[in-house]
Amino acid sequence: FKSEKILLREIFSNQYVSLNHIGSTSVLSLASKPIVDISIGVKELKEKKKYLNLLKTIGYEYNAGSKFEKWILFKKRTSKQNFNLHIMPCNSKRLLDQLIFKQCLMDNKELIKNYGWLKKHYMENDDNLFYSMNKLPFVTRVVEGFKEGLSNSLKYSEETLYQYVQEKFIEN
């Protein structure tokens, strides 16, 4: 992540607000696939073509995206390392939920153990869609539980909750 972050900072220069190591490889002792997931929260999400021209210079190719969710995924596969690059607006629910989930895992060893078991169980099928869809309810429960707990204890609105998460959990 550290070396890739340097390249991405250069490519995105003043376009991004946050650049975070997310996913299982970002949490010590969590079972993971050999792929480093990185999220970039940008000031304004552009068309995938704008990013493709920049990112192909460092080995990325377009993988997926959603206009509805305002999210674009690029991948980079080399003999040494694999990366997934998630680009989305810096204030998107998707980005903030990723940051919340990572922090919840980092703060709870039992959660790491349970999530690790779940991931291994669903990875046995070697079907990425099956794997992603079946771990989603677990992730959603954890994130929603965090939001509810924080909102209740600190009387946050959704907007201030997201501001709190951005201030506390963004790596940059």
PDB file of C-alpha atoms in Angstrom:
ATOM      1  CA  PHE A   1       0.000   0.000   0.000  1.00  0.00           C
ATOM      2  CA  LYS A   2       2.697   2.467   0.952  1.00  0.00           C
ATOM      3  CA  SER A   3       4.528   2.359  -2.372  1.00  0.00           C
ATOM      4  CA  GLU A   4       1.283   2.388  -4.375  1.00  0.00           C
ATOM      5  CA  LYS A   5       0.037   5.341  -2.348  1.00  0.00           C
ATOM      6  CA  ILE A   6       3.020   7.386  -3.529  1.00  0.00           C
ATOM      7  CA  LEU A   7       2.158   6.671  -7.179  1.00  0.00           C
ATOM      8  CA  LEU A   8      -1.526   7.436  -6.671  1.00  0.00           C
ATOM      9  CA  ARG A   9      -0.866  10.692  -4.853  1.00  0.00           C
ATOM     10  CA  GLU A  10       1.165  11.802  -7.842  1.00  0.00           C
ATOM     11  CA  ILE A  11      -1.502  10.755 -10.357  1.00  0.00           C
ATOM     12  CA  PHE A  12      -4.388  12.323  -8.422  1.00  0.00           C
ATOM     13  CA  SER A  13      -2.433  15.319  -7.022  1.00  0.00           C
ATOM     14  CA  ASN A  14      -5.028  17.897  -5.934  1.00  0.00           C
ATOM     15  CA  GLN A  15      -8.099  15.892  -7.044  1.00  0.00           C
ATOM     16  CA  TYR A  16      -8.440  13.724  -3.950  1.00  0.00           C
ATOM     17  CA  VAL A  17      -9.452  14.309  -0.350  1.00  0.00           C
ATOM     18  CA  SER A  18      -8.542  10.906   1.063  1.00  0.00           C
ATOM     19  CA  LEU A  19      -6.469   7.897   0.088  1.00  0.00           C
ATOM     20  CA  ASN A  20      -7.011   4.856   2.317  1.00  0.00           C
ATOM     21  CA  HIS A  21      -5.854   1.262   2.618  1.00  0.00           C
ATOM     22  CA  ILE A  22      -9.108  -0.645   3.026  1.00  0.00           C
ATOM     23  CA  GLY A  23     -10.169  -4.260   2.815  1.00  0.00           C
ATOM     24  CA  SER A  24      -8.803  -7.285   4.609  1.00  0.00           C
ATOM     25  CA  THR A  25      -5.119  -6.656   3.940  1.00  0.00           C
ATOM     26  CA  SER A  26      -5.416  -3.404   5.905  1.00  0.00           C
ATOM     27  CA  VAL A  27      -6.262  -5.226   9.152  1.00  0.00           C
ATOM     28  CA  LEU A  28      -3.539  -7.227  10.897  1.00  0.00           C
ATOM     29  CA  SER A  29      -4.263 -10.960  11.325  1.00  0.00           C
ATOM     30  CA  LEU A  30      -7.416 -10.917   9.185  1.00  0.00           C
ATOM     31  CA  ALA A  31      -7.773 -13.635   6.559  1.00  0.00           C
ATOM     32  CA  SER A  32      -7.443 -12.052   3.138  1.00  0.00           C
ATOM     33  CA  LYS A  33      -7.043 -12.640  -0.547  1.00  0.00           C
ATOM     34  CA  PRO A  34      -3.700 -11.429  -1.976  1.00  0.00           C
ATOM     35  CA  ILE A  35      -5.227  -8.165  -3.187  1.00  0.00           C
ATOM     36  CA  VAL A  36      -4.600  -4.733  -1.686  1.00  0.00           C
ATOM     37  CA  ASP A  37      -7.761  -2.623  -1.765  1.00  0.00           C
ATOM     38  CA  ILE A  38      -7.316   1.138  -1.876  1.00  0.00           C
ATOM     39  CA  SER A  39     -10.039   3.762  -1.794  1.00  0.00           C
ATOM     40  CA  ILE A  40      -9.694   7.275  -3.089  1.00  0.00           C
ATOM     41  CA  GLY A  41     -12.251   9.842  -2.020  1.00  0.00           C
ATOM     42  CA  VAL A  42     -12.248  12.503  -4.714  1.00  0.00           C
ATOM     43  CA  LYS A  43     -13.663  16.013  -4.618  1.00  0.00           C
ATOM     44  CA  GLU A  44     -15.743  15.296  -7.716  1.00  0.00           C
ATOM     45  CA  LEU A  45     -16.165  11.946  -9.454  1.00  0.00           C
ATOM     46  CA  LYS A  46     -15.348  12.205 -13.157  1.00  0.00           C
ATOM     47  CA  GLU A  47     -16.107   9.887 -16.065  1.00  0.00           C
ATOM     48  CA  LYS A  48     -14.094   6.650 -16.024  1.00  0.00           C
ATOM     49  CA  LYS A  49     -12.276   7.692 -19.238  1.00  0.00           C
ATOM     50  CA  LYS A  50     -10.625  10.603 -17.390  1.00  0.00           C
ATOM     51  CA  TYR A  51      -9.166   8.220 -14.805  1.00  0.00           C
ATOM     52  CA  LEU A  52      -8.338   5.465 -17.278  1.00  0.00           C
ATOM     53  CA  ASN A  53      -5.888   7.606 -19.226  1.00  0.00           C
ATOM     54  CA  LEU A  54      -4.041   8.552 -16.026  1.00  0.00           C
ATOM     55  CA  LEU A  55      -4.119   5.142 -14.374  1.00  0.00           C
ATOM     56  CA  LYS A  56      -3.071   3.036 -17.348  1.00  0.00           C
ATOM     57  CA  THR A  57       0.349   4.729 -17.146  1.00  0.00           C
ATOM     58  CA  ILE A  58       0.928   2.887 -13.843  1.00  0.00           C
ATOM     59  CA  GLY A  59      -0.679  -0.407 -14.868  1.00  0.00           C
ATOM     60  CA  TYR A  60      -4.355  -0.074 -13.930  1.00  0.00           C
ATOM     61  CA  GLU A  61      -7.291  -1.093 -16.071  1.00  0.00           C
ATOM     62  CA  TYR A  62     -11.011  -0.436 -15.695  1.00  0.00           C
ATOM     63  CA  ASN A  63     -12.890  -3.223 -13.905  1.00  0.00           C
ATOM     64  CA  ALA A  64     -16.383  -2.041 -12.878  1.00  0.00           C
ATOM     65  CA  GLY A  65     -18.468   0.922 -11.870  1.00  0.00           C
ATOM     66  CA  SER A  66     -21.887   2.220 -10.988  1.00  0.00           C
ATOM     67  CA  LYS A  67     -23.396   5.571 -11.854  1.00  0.00           C
ATOM     68  CA  PHE A  68     -26.101   4.879  -9.266  1.00  0.00           C
ATOM     69  CA  GLU A  69     -23.587   4.350  -6.457  1.00  0.00           C
ATOM     70  CA  LYS A  70     -21.106   6.863  -7.894  1.00  0.00           C
ATOM     71  CA  TRP A  71     -18.188   4.469  -7.728  1.00  0.00           C
ATOM     72  CA  ILE A  72     -15.504   3.262 -10.175  1.00  0.00           C
ATOM     73  CA  LEU A  73     -13.227   0.247  -9.697  1.00  0.00           C
ATOM     74  CA  PHE A  74      -9.857  -0.224 -11.393  1.00  0.00           C
ATOM     75  CA  LYS A  75      -7.533  -3.167 -10.977  1.00  0.00           C
ATOM     76  CA  LYS A  76      -3.812  -3.683 -11.326  1.00  0.00           C
ATOM     77  CA  ARG A  77      -2.313  -7.161 -11.533  1.00  0.00           C
ATOM     78  CA  THR A  78       1.436  -7.738 -11.540  1.00  0.00           C
ATOM     79  CA  SER A  79       3.663 -10.691 -10.776  1.00  0.00           C
ATOM     80  CA  LYS A  80       4.483  -9.081  -7.419  1.00  0.00           C
ATOM     81  CA  GLN A  81       1.212  -7.533  -6.238  1.00  0.00           C
ATOM     82  CA  ASN A  82      -2.491  -7.137  -7.017  1.00  0.00           C
ATOM     83  CA  PHE A  83      -4.483  -3.959  -6.343  1.00  0.00           C
ATOM     84  CA  ASN A  84      -8.111  -2.904  -6.490  1.00  0.00           C
ATOM     85  CA  LEU A  85      -8.584   0.857  -6.647  1.00  0.00           C
ATOM     86  CA  HIS A  86     -12.005   2.159  -5.602  1.00  0.00           C
ATOM     87  CA  ILE A  87     -12.682   5.771  -6.665  1.00  0.00           C
ATOM     88  CA  MET A  88     -15.706   7.584  -5.259  1.00  0.00           C
ATOM     89  CA  PRO A  89     -16.792  10.982  -3.954  1.00  0.00           C
ATOM     90  CA  CYS A  90     -15.209  11.821  -0.604  1.00  0.00           C
ATOM     91  CA  ASN A  91     -18.612  12.201   1.046  1.00  0.00           C
ATOM     92  CA  SER A  92     -20.127   8.990  -0.351  1.00  0.00           C
ATOM     93  CA  LYS A  93     -21.859   6.485   1.888  1.00  0.00           C
ATOM     94  CA  ARG A  94     -19.781   3.701   0.337  1.00  0.00           C
ATOM     95  CA  LEU A  95     -16.455   5.280   1.302  1.00  0.00           C
ATOM     96  CA  LEU A  96     -17.545   6.164   4.803  1.00  0.00           C
ATOM     97  CA  ASP A  97     -18.986   2.685   5.394  1.00  0.00           C
ATOM     98  CA  GLN A  98     -15.640   1.177   4.280  1.00  0.00           C
ATOM     99  CA  LEU A  99     -13.796   3.343   6.782  1.00  0.00           C
ATOM    100  CA  ILE A 100     -16.228   2.502   9.580  1.00  0.00           C
ATOM    101  CA  PHE A 101     -15.975  -1.245   8.928  1.00  0.00           C
ATOM    102  CA  LYS A 102     -12.188  -1.186   8.883  1.00  0.00           C
ATOM    103  CA  GLN A 103     -12.080   0.738  12.156  1.00  0.00           C
ATOM    104  CA  CYS A 104     -14.578  -1.636  13.791  1.00  0.00           C
ATOM    105  CA  LEU A 105     -12.376  -4.583  12.812  1.00  0.00           C
ATOM    106  CA  MET A 106      -9.238  -2.887  14.074  1.00  0.00           C
ATOM    107  CA  ASP A 107     -10.926  -2.218  17.408  1.00  0.00           C
ATOM    108  CA  ASN A 108     -12.344  -5.720  17.998  1.00  0.00           C
ATOM    109  CA  LYS A 109     -10.305  -8.962  17.862  1.00  0.00           C
ATOM    110  CA  GLU A 110     -13.446 -11.090  18.193  1.00  0.00           C
ATOM    111  CA  LEU A 111     -14.937  -9.349  15.161  1.00  0.00           C
ATOM    112  CA  ILE A 112     -11.727 -10.100  13.218  1.00  0.00           C
ATOM    113  CA  LYS A 113     -12.017 -13.770  14.179  1.00  0.00           C
ATOM    114  CA  ASN A 114     -15.697 -14.026  13.190  1.00  0.00           C
ATOM    115  CA  TYR A 115     -15.260 -12.125   9.941  1.00  0.00           C
ATOM    116  CA  GLY A 116     -12.167 -14.163   9.069  1.00  0.00           C
ATOM    117  CA  TRP A 117     -14.087 -17.402   9.541  1.00  0.00           C
ATOM    118  CA  LEU A 118     -16.945 -16.101   7.410  1.00  0.00           C
ATOM    119  CA  LYS A 119     -14.585 -15.007   4.633  1.00  0.00           C
ATOM    120  CA  LYS A 120     -12.801 -18.379   4.547  1.00  0.00           C
ATOM    121  CA  HIS A 121     -16.145 -20.165   4.444  1.00  0.00           C
ATOM    122  CA  TYR A 122     -17.394 -18.127   1.478  1.00  0.00           C
ATOM    123  CA  MET A 123     -14.043 -18.142  -0.360  1.00  0.00           C
ATOM    124  CA  GLU A 124     -14.216 -21.941  -0.638  1.00  0.00           C
ATOM    125  CA  ASN A 125     -16.565 -21.590  -3.620  1.00  0.00           C
ATOM    126  CA  ASP A 126     -14.004 -19.549  -5.584  1.00  0.00           C
ATOM    127  CA  ASP A 127     -16.850 -17.375  -6.830  1.00  0.00           C
ATOM    128  CA  ASN A 128     -16.195 -13.686  -6.200  1.00  0.00           C
ATOM    129  CA  LEU A 129     -19.837 -12.615  -6.576  1.00  0.00           C
ATOM    130  CA  PHE A 130     -21.009 -15.351  -4.167  1.00  0.00           C
ATOM    131  CA  TYR A 131     -18.262 -14.349  -1.741  1.00  0.00           C
ATOM    132  CA  SER A 132     -19.095 -10.627  -1.918  1.00  0.00           C
ATOM    133  CA  MET A 133     -22.855 -11.029  -1.638  1.00  0.00           C
ATOM    134  CA  ASN A 134     -22.709 -13.430   1.300  1.00  0.00           C
ATOM    135  CA  LYS A 135     -20.366 -11.365   3.453  1.00  0.00           C
ATOM    136  CA  LEU A 136     -22.388  -8.196   2.839  1.00  0.00           C
ATOM    137  CA  PRO A 137     -25.034  -8.788   5.573  1.00  0.00           C
ATOM    138  CA  PHE A 138     -22.272  -9.180   8.176  1.00  0.00           C
ATOM    139  CA  VAL A 139     -20.529  -6.001   7.048  1.00  0.00           C
ATOM    140  CA  THR A 140     -23.829  -4.093   6.969  1.00  0.00           C
ATOM    141  CA  ARG A 141     -24.756  -5.198  10.518  1.00  0.00           C
ATOM    142  CA  VAL A 142     -21.388  -4.067  11.877  1.00  0.00           C
ATOM    143  CA  VAL A 143     -21.496  -0.683  10.111  1.00  0.00           C
ATOM    144  CA  GLU A 144     -25.122   0.031  11.020  1.00  0.00           C
ATOM    145  CA  GLY A 145     -24.460  -0.982  14.634  1.00  0.00           C
ATOM    146  CA  PHE A 146     -21.547   1.451  14.805  1.00  0.00           C
ATOM    147  CA  LYS A 147     -23.602   4.263  13.295  1.00  0.00           C
ATOM    148  CA  GLU A 148     -26.511   3.631  15.634  1.00  0.00           C
ATOM    149  CA  GLY A 149     -24.272   3.476  18.694  1.00  0.00           C
ATOM    150  CA  LEU A 150     -22.418   6.640  17.803  1.00  0.00           C
ATOM    151  CA  SER A 151     -25.579   8.515  16.852  1.00  0.00           C
ATOM    152  CA  ASN A 152     -27.313   7.522  20.086  1.00  0.00           C
ATOM    153  CA  SER A 153     -24.398   8.280  22.357  1.00  0.00           C
ATOM    154  CA  LEU A 154     -23.283  11.522  20.754  1.00  0.00           C
ATOM    155  CA  LYS A 155     -26.594  12.688  19.262  1.00  0.00           C
ATOM    156  CA  TYR A 156     -25.125  12.939  15.766  1.00  0.00           C
ATOM    157  CA  SER A 157     -27.174  13.552  12.673  1.00  0.00           C
ATOM    158  CA  GLU A 158     -26.140  11.503   9.641  1.00  0.00           C
ATOM    159  CA  GLU A 159     -24.227  14.471   8.220  1.00  0.00           C
ATOM    160  CA  THR A 160     -22.219  15.071  11.390  1.00  0.00           C
ATOM    161  CA  LEU A 161     -21.710  11.324  11.785  1.00  0.00           C
ATOM    162  CA  TYR A 162     -19.983  11.242   8.402  1.00  0.00           C
ATOM    163  CA  GLN A 163     -17.931  14.295   9.297  1.00  0.00           C
ATOM    164  CA  TYR A 164     -16.820  12.506  12.482  1.00  0.00           C
ATOM    165  CA  VAL A 165     -15.837   9.379  10.527  1.00  0.00           C
ATOM    166  CA  GLN A 166     -13.883  11.412   7.983  1.00  0.00           C
ATOM    167  CA  GLU A 167     -11.999  13.246  10.708  1.00  0.00           C
ATOM    168  CA  LYS A 168     -11.208  10.138  12.766  1.00  0.00           C
ATOM    169  CA  PHE A 169     -10.637   7.341  10.241  1.00  0.00           C
ATOM    170  CA  ILE A 170      -9.154   8.832   7.064  1.00  0.00           C
ATOM    171  CA  GLU A 171      -5.493   7.916   6.573  1.00  0.00           C
ATOM    172  CA  ASN A 172      -4.309  10.146   3.744  1.00  0.00           C
TER     173      ASN A 172
END
